[in-house]
Tab-separated table of C-alpha atoms in Angstrom:
chain	number	residue	atom	x	y	z
A	23	MET	CA	11.403	-84.979	-18.364
A	24	GLU	CA	13.108	-81.678	-17.601
A	25	ILE	CA	11.146	-79.476	-15.236
A	26	LEU	CA	11.584	-75.714	-15.306
A	27	ASN	CA	10.920	-73.586	-12.258
A	28	HIS	CA	7.490	-71.948	-12.631
A	29	LEU	CA	6.942	-70.792	-9.052
A	30	ASN	CA	6.627	-67.087	-9.868
A	31	SER	CA	4.242	-67.765	-12.760
A	32	ILE	CA	2.120	-70.019	-10.548
A	33	ASN	CA	1.899	-67.288	-7.901
A	34	ASP	CA	1.206	-64.633	-10.545
A	35	PHE	CA	-1.543	-66.762	-12.088
A	36	ASN	CA	-3.215	-67.382	-8.735
A	37	GLU	CA	-3.096	-63.667	-7.944
A	38	ALA	CA	-4.492	-62.749	-11.373
A	39	LYS	CA	-7.440	-65.103	-10.899
A	40	GLN	CA	-8.529	-63.048	-7.902
A	41	VAL	CA	-9.166	-59.957	-10.023
A	42	ILE	CA	-9.349	-61.163	-13.670
A	43	PRO	CA	-11.875	-63.827	-14.817
A	44	GLY	CA	-9.867	-67.013	-15.247
A	45	GLY	CA	-6.705	-65.050	-14.597
A	46	VAL	CA	-6.336	-64.022	-18.249
A	47	ASN	CA	-7.662	-61.400	-20.642
A	48	SER	CA	-8.056	-63.800	-23.577
A	49	PRO	CA	-9.178	-67.424	-23.029
A	50	VAL	CA	-6.466	-69.410	-24.851
A	51	ARG	CA	-3.802	-67.863	-22.601
A	52	ALA	CA	-5.122	-69.901	-19.664
A	53	PHE	CA	-3.618	-73.129	-21.113
A	54	LYS	CA	-6.851	-75.012	-20.354
A	55	SER	CA	-6.601	-77.190	-23.465
A	56	VAL	CA	-2.994	-78.225	-22.816
A	57	GLY	CA	-2.753	-78.206	-19.020
A	58	GLY	CA	-0.196	-76.628	-16.746
A	59	THR	CA	0.301	-73.042	-15.711
A	60	PRO	CA	0.786	-70.359	-18.362
A	61	PRO	CA	4.170	-68.671	-18.083
A	62	PHE	CA	3.777	-65.005	-17.150
A	63	ILE	CA	6.003	-63.121	-19.553
A	64	LYS	CA	8.397	-60.448	-18.381
A	65	ARG	CA	9.986	-59.442	-21.673
A	66	GLY	CA	10.741	-60.497	-25.222
A	67	GLU	CA	14.001	-60.404	-27.155
A	68	GLY	CA	13.944	-61.189	-30.875
A	69	PRO	CA	12.732	-64.806	-31.201
A	70	TYR	CA	12.703	-65.362	-27.435
A	71	LEU	CA	10.350	-64.883	-24.493
A	72	ILE	CA	11.565	-64.595	-20.895
A	73	ASP	CA	9.096	-65.311	-18.099
A	74	GLU	CA	8.881	-64.125	-14.487
A	75	ASP	CA	10.987	-67.127	-13.396
A	76	ASN	CA	13.680	-66.136	-15.931
A	77	ASN	CA	12.975	-69.159	-18.120
A	78	THR	CA	13.744	-68.488	-21.784
A	79	TYR	CA	11.585	-69.871	-24.590
A	80	ILE	CA	11.905	-69.956	-28.369
A	81	ASP	CA	8.672	-68.195	-29.255
A	82	PHE	CA	6.560	-69.570	-32.114
A	83	VAL	CA	3.523	-67.502	-31.117
A	84	GLN	CA	5.025	-64.031	-31.665
A	85	SER	CA	1.990	-62.295	-30.148
A	86	TRP	CA	-0.221	-64.424	-32.433
A	87	GLY	CA	1.470	-63.225	-35.594
A	88	PRO	CA	2.218	-59.500	-35.723
A	89	LEU	CA	5.864	-59.698	-34.670
A	90	ILE	CA	7.319	-60.788	-37.977
A	91	PHE	CA	10.579	-59.057	-36.956
A	92	GLY	CA	10.501	-60.615	-33.496
A	93	HIS	CA	10.274	-58.886	-30.132
A	94	CYS	CA	11.756	-55.417	-29.632
A	95	ASP	CA	12.838	-54.772	-33.209
A	96	LYS	CA	15.182	-51.804	-32.942
A	97	GLU	CA	13.716	-49.775	-35.820
A	98	ILE	CA	10.105	-50.240	-34.706
A	99	GLU	CA	11.067	-49.610	-31.094
A	100	ALA	CA	12.848	-46.369	-32.027
A	101	VAL	CA	9.939	-44.896	-33.981
A	102	VAL	CA	7.449	-45.867	-31.243
A	103	ILE	CA	9.539	-44.050	-28.624
A	104	GLU	CA	9.895	-41.030	-30.907
A	105	THR	CA	6.133	-40.930	-31.544
A	106	ILE	CA	5.234	-41.379	-27.870
A	107	LYS	CA	7.250	-38.279	-27.025
A	108	LYS	CA	4.856	-36.287	-29.207
A	109	GLY	CA	1.737	-37.697	-27.544
A	110	LEU	CA	-0.042	-41.005	-27.011
A	111	SER	CA	-3.330	-40.132	-28.693
A	112	PHE	CA	-5.047	-37.076	-30.115
A	113	GLY	CA	-8.490	-38.170	-31.275
A	114	ALA	CA	-7.723	-36.096	-34.363
A	115	PRO	CA	-6.314	-36.790	-37.843
A	116	THR	CA	-2.569	-37.251	-38.377
A	117	THR	CA	-0.489	-37.645	-41.527
A	118	LEU	CA	0.689	-41.019	-40.206
A	119	GLU	CA	-2.749	-42.459	-40.968
A	120	THR	CA	-2.556	-41.307	-44.584
A	121	ALA	CA	0.979	-42.635	-44.978
A	122	LEU	CA	0.076	-46.109	-43.681
A	123	ALA	CA	-3.102	-46.167	-45.778
A	124	LYS	CA	-1.057	-45.450	-48.909
A	125	GLU	CA	1.365	-48.267	-48.074
A	126	VAL	CA	-1.420	-50.837	-47.680
A	127	ILE	CA	-3.211	-49.694	-50.834
A	128	SER	CA	0.038	-49.777	-52.853
A	129	ILE	CA	0.576	-53.435	-51.927
A	130	TYR	CA	-2.947	-54.915	-51.999
A	131	GLU	CA	-4.662	-55.070	-55.362
A	132	GLY	CA	-8.337	-54.117	-55.343
A	133	ILE	CA	-8.204	-51.807	-52.327
A	134	ASP	CA	-8.972	-48.173	-53.138
A	135	LYS	CA	-9.648	-46.893	-49.640
A	136	ILE	CA	-9.065	-48.131	-46.107
A	137	ARG	CA	-10.227	-47.269	-42.608
A	138	PHE	CA	-8.234	-48.012	-39.464
A	139	VAL	CA	-9.740	-49.365	-36.256
A	140	SER	CA	-8.252	-50.774	-33.060
A	141	SER	CA	-8.770	-54.536	-33.453
A	142	GLY	CA	-9.570	-57.320	-35.872
A	143	THR	CA	-12.988	-57.755	-34.255
A	144	GLU	CA	-13.807	-54.119	-35.034
A	145	ALA	CA	-12.569	-54.553	-38.597
A	146	THR	CA	-14.733	-57.583	-39.430
A	147	MET	CA	-17.776	-56.231	-37.589
A	148	SER	CA	-17.555	-52.950	-39.512
A	149	ALA	CA	-16.944	-54.644	-42.861
A	150	ILE	CA	-20.080	-56.751	-42.427
A	151	ARG	CA	-22.162	-53.687	-41.532
A	152	LEU	CA	-20.838	-51.962	-44.648
A	153	ALA	CA	-21.614	-54.981	-46.850
A	154	ARG	CA	-25.169	-55.140	-45.537
A	155	ALA	CA	-25.681	-51.455	-46.305
A	156	TYR	CA	-24.225	-51.827	-49.794
A	157	THR	CA	-26.359	-54.849	-50.748
A	158	LYS	CA	-29.429	-53.900	-48.692
A	159	ARG	CA	-29.559	-57.507	-47.453
A	160	ASP	CA	-29.309	-58.938	-43.938
A	161	ASP	CA	-28.049	-62.530	-44.141
A	162	ILE	CA	-24.360	-63.401	-44.061
A	163	ILE	CA	-22.358	-66.589	-44.569
A	164	LYS	CA	-19.369	-67.582	-42.462
A	165	PHE	CA	-17.490	-70.871	-42.339
A	166	GLU	CA	-17.251	-73.365	-39.524
A	167	GLY	CA	-13.858	-73.028	-37.866
A	168	CYS	CA	-13.132	-69.523	-39.172
A	169	TYR	CA	-12.849	-66.946	-36.401
A	170	HIS	CA	-13.626	-63.317	-37.148
A	171	GLY	CA	-13.597	-61.814	-33.700
A	172	HIS	CA	-16.105	-61.996	-30.878
A	173	SER	CA	-18.923	-59.803	-32.171
A	174	ASP	CA	-22.342	-61.340	-31.492
A	175	SER	CA	-23.429	-62.201	-35.039
A	176	LEU	CA	-20.227	-64.175	-35.642
A	177	LEU	CA	-20.229	-66.269	-32.456
A	178	VAL	CA	-22.212	-69.133	-33.912
A	179	SER	CA	-21.866	-72.897	-34.149
A	180	ALA	CA	-22.396	-74.860	-37.319
A	181	GLY	CA	-24.131	-78.027	-36.178
A	182	SER	CA	-23.383	-80.623	-38.840
A	183	GLY	CA	-21.107	-78.201	-40.653
A	184	LEU	CA	-23.479	-78.079	-43.636
A	185	ALA	CA	-25.699	-75.174	-44.566
A	186	THR	CA	-27.596	-74.156	-41.456
A	187	PHE	CA	-28.618	-71.059	-39.602
A	188	GLY	CA	-26.219	-70.332	-36.811
A	189	SER	CA	-27.142	-70.805	-33.184
A	190	PRO	CA	-25.252	-68.861	-30.517
A	191	SER	CA	-22.066	-70.569	-29.331
A	192	SER	CA	-21.721	-68.311	-26.299
A	193	PRO	CA	-24.158	-67.418	-23.519
A	194	GLY	CA	-25.156	-63.782	-23.702
A	195	VAL	CA	-25.666	-63.833	-27.473
A	196	PRO	CA	-29.408	-63.657	-28.321
A	197	GLU	CA	-30.636	-65.951	-31.087
A	198	ASP	CA	-32.071	-62.877	-32.787
A	199	PHE	CA	-28.489	-61.658	-33.305
A	200	THR	CA	-27.396	-64.828	-35.086
A	201	LYS	CA	-30.530	-65.706	-37.029
A	202	HIS	CA	-29.095	-63.941	-40.077
A	203	THR	CA	-25.804	-65.889	-39.951
A	204	LEU	CA	-25.575	-69.049	-42.034
A	205	VAL	CA	-22.640	-71.400	-41.593
A	206	ALA	CA	-21.007	-73.310	-44.445
A	207	ARG	CA	-18.263	-75.926	-44.574
A	208	TYR	CA	-14.794	-74.626	-45.401
A	209	ASN	CA	-13.491	-75.698	-48.815
A	210	ASP	CA	-16.994	-76.886	-49.826
A	211	ILE	CA	-18.606	-74.694	-52.480
A	212	GLN	CA	-21.817	-76.758	-52.513
A	213	SER	CA	-22.483	-75.877	-48.882
A	214	VAL	CA	-22.193	-72.194	-49.834
A	215	GLU	CA	-24.666	-72.658	-52.674
A	216	SER	CA	-27.079	-74.332	-50.238
A	217	CYS	CA	-26.794	-71.391	-47.834
A	218	ILE	CA	-27.572	-68.967	-50.651
A	219	GLN	CA	-30.702	-70.904	-51.655
A	220	ILE	CA	-31.946	-71.115	-48.064
A	221	SER	CA	-31.489	-67.354	-47.632
A	222	LYS	CA	-33.324	-66.593	-50.878
A	223	GLN	CA	-36.258	-68.761	-49.834
A	224	LYS	CA	-36.732	-66.887	-46.587
A	225	GLY	CA	-35.814	-63.344	-47.599
A	226	LYS	CA	-33.702	-61.060	-49.740
A	227	GLY	CA	-30.597	-63.218	-49.912
A	228	ILE	CA	-26.987	-63.017	-48.782
A	229	ALA	CA	-25.262	-59.693	-48.135
A	230	CYS	CA	-21.737	-61.048	-47.768
A	231	VAL	CA	-19.571	-64.093	-47.413
A	232	ILE	CA	-16.716	-63.724	-44.931
A	233	LEU	CA	-13.838	-66.168	-44.631
A	234	GLU	CA	-10.184	-66.499	-43.798
A	235	PRO	CA	-8.593	-67.400	-47.156
A	236	ILE	CA	-5.778	-68.853	-45.090
A	237	ALA	CA	-7.613	-70.044	-42.008
A	238	GLY	CA	-5.512	-69.782	-38.870
A	239	ASN	CA	-8.051	-70.349	-36.126
A	240	MET	CA	-8.766	-74.048	-36.600
A	241	GLY	CA	-5.071	-74.653	-36.948
A	242	LEU	CA	-3.538	-73.629	-40.269
A	243	VAL	CA	-5.974	-74.719	-42.990
A	244	PRO	CA	-5.621	-72.834	-46.289
A	245	ALA	CA	-8.461	-72.580	-48.749
A	246	LYS	CA	-8.101	-74.672	-51.877
A	247	LYS	CA	-7.408	-72.501	-54.911
A	248	GLU	CA	-10.323	-73.913	-56.906
A	249	PHE	CA	-12.666	-73.367	-53.933
A	250	LEU	CA	-11.690	-69.725	-53.507
A	251	GLU	CA	-11.933	-69.070	-57.255
A	252	SER	CA	-15.383	-70.693	-57.345
A	253	LEU	CA	-16.445	-68.642	-54.340
A	254	GLU	CA	-15.315	-65.427	-56.034
A	255	ARG	CA	-17.313	-66.286	-59.184
A	256	LEU	CA	-20.386	-67.235	-57.162
A	257	CYS	CA	-20.335	-64.001	-55.186
A	258	LYS	CA	-20.049	-61.895	-58.357
A	259	GLN	CA	-22.883	-63.848	-59.954
A	260	GLU	CA	-25.166	-63.349	-56.921
A	261	GLY	CA	-24.183	-59.744	-56.139
A	262	ILE	CA	-22.695	-60.825	-52.807
A	263	VAL	CA	-19.857	-58.913	-51.158
A	264	LEU	CA	-16.838	-61.170	-50.629
A	265	ILE	CA	-14.955	-60.273	-47.439
A	266	LEU	CA	-11.486	-61.764	-47.055
A	267	ASP	CA	-10.435	-61.785	-43.417
A	268	GLU	CA	-6.664	-61.317	-43.551
A	269	VAL	CA	-6.307	-60.152	-39.957
A	270	MET	CA	-3.846	-62.989	-39.450
A	271	SER	CA	-2.523	-63.713	-42.950
A	272	GLY	CA	-2.278	-60.167	-44.294
A	273	PHE	CA	1.409	-59.254	-44.756
A	274	ARG	CA	2.229	-62.472	-42.832
A	275	ALA	CA	1.764	-65.288	-45.332
A	276	SER	CA	3.306	-63.057	-47.995
A	277	LEU	CA	3.673	-59.345	-48.648
A	278	ASN	CA	0.176	-59.262	-50.143
A	279	GLY	CA	-1.217	-62.029	-47.987
A	280	SER	CA	-3.461	-64.573	-49.687
A	281	GLN	CA	-3.374	-62.731	-53.014
A	282	ASN	CA	0.088	-64.156	-53.638
A	283	PHE	CA	-1.275	-67.721	-53.404
A	284	TYR	CA	-4.697	-67.384	-55.026
A	285	GLY	CA	-4.908	-64.224	-57.119
A	286	VAL	CA	-8.361	-63.626	-55.637
A	287	ASN	CA	-9.265	-60.124	-54.461
A	288	GLY	CA	-12.046	-59.569	-51.955
A	289	ASP	CA	-14.563	-56.763	-52.355
A	290	LEU	CA	-13.550	-55.926	-48.785
A	291	VAL	CA	-10.446	-57.076	-46.891
A	292	THR	CA	-9.857	-56.897	-43.143
A	293	PHE	CA	-6.431	-56.478	-41.565
A	294	GLY	CA	-4.733	-56.428	-38.177
A	295	LYS	CA	-1.638	-57.931	-36.595
A	296	VAL	CA	1.322	-57.033	-38.821
A	297	ILE	CA	0.083	-53.610	-39.947
A	298	GLY	CA	0.478	-52.416	-36.362
A	299	GLY	CA	4.013	-53.725	-35.957
A	300	GLY	CA	2.926	-55.254	-32.639
A	301	MET	CA	0.667	-52.414	-31.497
A	302	PRO	CA	-3.145	-52.868	-31.251
A	303	VAL	CA	-4.616	-52.111	-34.676
A	304	GLY	CA	-7.104	-53.299	-37.260
A	305	ALA	CA	-8.353	-52.056	-40.608
A	306	PHE	CA	-10.795	-52.783	-43.402
A	307	GLY	CA	-10.568	-51.640	-46.986
A	308	GLY	CA	-11.994	-52.209	-50.426
A	309	ARG	CA	-13.479	-50.666	-53.540
A	310	SER	CA	-14.350	-46.978	-53.416
A	311	GLU	CA	-18.012	-47.546	-54.255
A	312	ILE	CA	-18.384	-49.592	-51.072
A	313	MET	CA	-16.016	-47.673	-48.794
A	314	ASN	CA	-17.597	-44.337	-49.718
A	315	LEU	CA	-20.767	-45.411	-47.905
A	316	LEU	CA	-18.924	-44.903	-44.606
A	317	SER	CA	-19.701	-41.845	-42.505
A	318	PRO	CA	-18.902	-38.971	-42.817
A	319	GLN	CA	-18.928	-39.414	-46.618
A	320	GLY	CA	-21.871	-41.788	-46.494
A	321	SER	CA	-24.470	-42.813	-43.946
A	322	VAL	CA	-22.968	-46.053	-42.539
A	323	TYR	CA	-21.785	-45.179	-39.055
A	324	GLN	CA	-18.481	-46.442	-37.686
A	325	ALA	CA	-16.207	-44.675	-35.231
A	326	GLY	CA	-13.439	-45.176	-32.694
A	327	THR	CA	-11.660	-42.792	-30.327
A	328	LEU	CA	-8.346	-44.595	-30.752
A	329	SER	CA	-8.749	-45.465	-34.432
A	330	GLY	CA	-5.621	-44.452	-36.321
A	331	ASN	CA	-3.695	-44.131	-33.065
A	332	PRO	CA	-0.389	-42.397	-33.928
A	333	VAL	CA	1.794	-44.862	-32.011
A	334	ALA	CA	0.234	-47.842	-33.806
A	335	MET	CA	0.393	-46.061	-37.162
A	336	SER	CA	4.092	-45.247	-36.775
A	337	ALA	CA	4.943	-48.820	-35.774
A	338	GLY	CA	2.948	-50.269	-38.660
A	339	LEU	CA	4.475	-47.867	-41.140
A	340	VAL	CA	8.007	-48.964	-40.266
A	341	ALA	CA	7.037	-52.648	-40.307
A	342	LEU	CA	5.401	-52.455	-43.751
A	343	LYS	CA	8.248	-50.456	-45.262
A	344	LYS	CA	10.765	-52.977	-43.943
A	345	LEU	CA	8.766	-55.800	-45.514
A	346	LYS	CA	8.267	-53.943	-48.775
A	347	ASN	CA	11.991	-53.219	-49.053
A	348	ASN	CA	13.012	-56.773	-48.142
A	349	PRO	CA	10.477	-59.146	-49.772
A	350	GLU	CA	13.022	-61.983	-49.649
A	351	ILE	CA	12.221	-62.226	-45.924
A	352	TYR	CA	9.166	-64.308	-46.772
A	353	ASN	CA	11.147	-66.930	-48.679
A	354	GLU	CA	13.696	-67.156	-45.877
A	355	LEU	CA	11.029	-67.594	-43.208
A	356	GLU	CA	9.118	-70.108	-45.313
A	357	LEU	CA	12.229	-72.280	-45.647
A	358	LEU	CA	12.580	-72.282	-41.863
A	359	ALA	CA	8.899	-73.147	-41.440
A	360	LEU	CA	9.274	-76.049	-43.868
A	361	ARG	CA	12.414	-77.237	-42.079
A	362	LEU	CA	10.491	-77.221	-38.792
A	363	THR	CA	7.298	-78.913	-39.973
A	364	GLU	CA	8.969	-81.530	-42.167
A	365	GLY	CA	11.370	-82.280	-39.319
A	366	LEU	CA	8.513	-82.684	-36.834
A	367	LYS	CA	6.623	-84.924	-39.243
A	368	ASN	CA	9.638	-87.177	-39.846
A	369	ILE	CA	10.456	-87.454	-36.143
A	370	ALA	CA	6.845	-88.223	-35.231
A	371	ALA	CA	6.703	-90.934	-37.900
A	372	LYS	CA	9.665	-92.713	-36.307
A	373	PHE	CA	7.575	-93.033	-33.146
A	374	GLY	CA	4.530	-94.269	-35.009
A	375	ILE	CA	2.733	-90.931	-34.754
A	376	THR	CA	1.000	-89.465	-37.821
A	377	LEU	CA	1.407	-85.719	-38.106
A	378	GLN	CA	-0.292	-83.511	-40.704
A	379	THR	CA	1.640	-80.318	-41.445
A	380	CYS	CA	1.073	-77.133	-43.431
A	381	VAL	CA	3.091	-74.014	-44.288
A	382	ARG	CA	2.061	-70.714	-45.855
A	383	GLY	CA	4.977	-68.291	-45.888
A	384	SER	CA	5.993	-67.597	-42.303
A	385	MET	CA	2.858	-69.333	-40.957
A	386	PHE	CA	2.837	-73.023	-40.045
A	387	GLY	CA	0.592	-75.594	-38.452
A	388	PHE	CA	0.588	-79.248	-37.473
A	389	PHE	CA	-2.161	-81.666	-36.446
A	390	PHE	CA	-1.919	-84.955	-34.588
A	391	ASN	CA	-4.308	-86.406	-37.119
A	392	GLN	CA	-4.420	-89.558	-39.254
A	393	ASN	CA	-5.783	-87.708	-42.286
A	394	PRO	CA	-5.249	-84.388	-44.103
A	395	VAL	CA	-7.185	-81.480	-42.627
A	396	GLU	CA	-9.318	-79.470	-45.058
A	397	ASN	CA	-12.029	-78.096	-42.753
A	398	PHE	CA	-13.032	-77.787	-39.113
A	399	GLU	CA	-14.733	-81.174	-39.059
A	400	ASP	CA	-11.418	-82.746	-40.076
A	401	ALA	CA	-9.523	-80.678	-37.514
A	402	LEU	CA	-11.789	-81.867	-34.688
A	403	LYS	CA	-10.637	-85.441	-35.337
A	404	SER	CA	-7.133	-84.500	-34.148
A	405	ASP	CA	-5.705	-86.039	-30.989
A	406	THR	CA	-5.877	-83.057	-28.649
A	407	GLU	CA	-4.707	-85.092	-25.661
A	408	LEU	CA	-1.510	-86.025	-27.485
A	409	PHE	CA	-1.054	-82.409	-28.554
A	410	GLY	CA	-1.383	-81.313	-24.923
A	411	LYS	CA	1.349	-83.727	-23.828
A	412	PHE	CA	3.584	-82.603	-26.677
A	413	HIS	CA	2.968	-78.939	-25.852
A	414	GLN	CA	3.818	-79.376	-22.193
A	415	GLY	CA	6.915	-81.398	-23.009
A	416	MET	CA	8.192	-78.752	-25.423
A	417	LEU	CA	7.404	-75.938	-23.001
A	418	GLU	CA	9.512	-77.619	-20.320
A	419	LYS	CA	12.362	-77.708	-22.816
A	420	GLY	CA	12.043	-73.996	-23.608
A	421	VAL	CA	9.903	-74.094	-26.764
A	422	TYR	CA	6.732	-71.981	-26.741
A	423	PHE	CA	4.034	-73.200	-29.151
A	424	ALA	CA	0.441	-71.916	-29.204
A	425	ALA	CA	-1.515	-73.504	-26.343
A	426	SER	CA	-4.110	-75.170	-28.571
A	427	GLN	CA	-4.186	-77.741	-31.359
A	428	PHE	CA	-6.398	-75.290	-33.225
A	429	GLU	CA	-3.998	-72.363	-33.509
A	430	THR	CA	-1.263	-71.354	-35.952
A	431	GLY	CA	2.465	-70.940	-35.389
A	432	PHE	CA	4.751	-68.206	-36.708
A	433	ILE	CA	8.388	-67.903	-37.729
A	434	CYS	CA	10.118	-64.564	-37.162
A	435	VAL	CA	13.257	-62.788	-38.285
A	436	GLY	CA	16.061	-63.810	-35.943
A	437	MET	CA	15.284	-67.504	-36.149
A	438	ASN	CA	17.739	-69.647	-38.107
A	439	GLU	CA	18.467	-73.225	-39.104
A	440	VAL	CA	20.525	-73.882	-35.966
A	441	MET	CA	17.597	-72.809	-33.805
A	442	ILE	CA	15.126	-74.924	-35.767
A	443	ASP	CA	17.399	-77.959	-35.477
A	444	GLU	CA	17.634	-77.350	-31.729
A	445	VAL	CA	13.821	-77.394	-31.551
A	446	LEU	CA	13.696	-80.618	-33.557
A	447	SER	CA	16.210	-82.235	-31.243
A	448	LYS	CA	14.023	-81.317	-28.280
A	449	ALA	CA	10.950	-82.598	-30.109
A	450	LYS	CA	12.644	-85.961	-30.521
A	451	GLU	CA	13.218	-86.099	-26.767
A	452	VAL	CA	9.584	-85.202	-26.094
A	453	PHE	CA	8.240	-87.821	-28.511
A	454	LEU	CA	10.438	-90.378	-26.749
A	455	GLU	CA	9.008	-89.299	-23.383
A	456	ILE	CA	5.454	-89.388	-24.746
A	457	GLY	CA	6.117	-92.879	-26.037
A	458	ALA	CA	7.482	-93.965	-22.644
A	459	TYR	CA	4.332	-92.764	-20.866
A	460	GLY	CA	1.967	-93.865	-23.597
A	461	LYS	CA	-0.191	-91.686	-25.820
């Protein structure tokens, strides 16, 4: 196996651990589930990352999705520099916020108004608060394996994966904070119905159901069309607010995210990632009758000093306009994603390894799993040890995949068939090495 020089990254990681818990500012970056030392990145160029040891990697993480045009896109870079020269932040309204709001609303059906925040966690947390105020109910339903940020009421485990009240999955989260969170099984409408009945028996019922229509945090696991349509009907029937978390899939899976695949519109939709063009940003939007409850128009309080930050707004505005003017980008990126995943699956099969793959637009995922993955319970049956060996092998050959079996990969502008074929050639070498050392 080829071995890259990682000396600088090793030293940087050891130094970081002295002053940052675990040496990282977000857990998956520590590479704990795949082993080895995380490369410390110095810069990005289009589809590539360059680390502190000057190793170059083909980057399939792309900052976890937002960089659909790759690193250092010239147009986004130019407008960010121009905006920075006018000021980093004002804590006051700007016309950039209105312009970006209009772009999102023009693309997403069912959204009348939108509010910008600084992260996806803020977006989902605020949307849930708004839904509770609108319905005057406390209980919420989330799905096992769907991640909606690290706010307390959403950090719950699902037990069997059937209808159950959530128990905290992180120390520091009081049970009182999660007692109103029920957890259902993804792609299982009966488990949702059970949650609704349990909530009715103990109180007023469910305020909202929140889910990723294209789940990207248990690996890539899209909702089934019939499941999402049934969920939409059920929520309307029960007066429940349906929140679609498109922080990852919004403007990534397609121009209008999951709507392109399902035709289902949430009462509220949360965004992040792409709408900031790589800058920190989040947003939530929906029907006027719900959004108008927000302060200062209504009484539901939500605020943020850096919400609508002008630098993030300008970057997002350019990114969305580029996507809106060039919708064929999605088809081109999807073809590359299919070339990659089908190639990986075929190569793995030649070595007796079963690989489950999935593509939604420029998003892709693969599981070392004997069976199709439709929910988190299925995903947990994947061979994480084999994934770790594959990840390390590919990293040493200059291919940067997400450092977890339960994450999603992304294709960006600047990648091409030659690059994908180069990755597949390296994958073949890694599978051969894995076979030589045993699974």
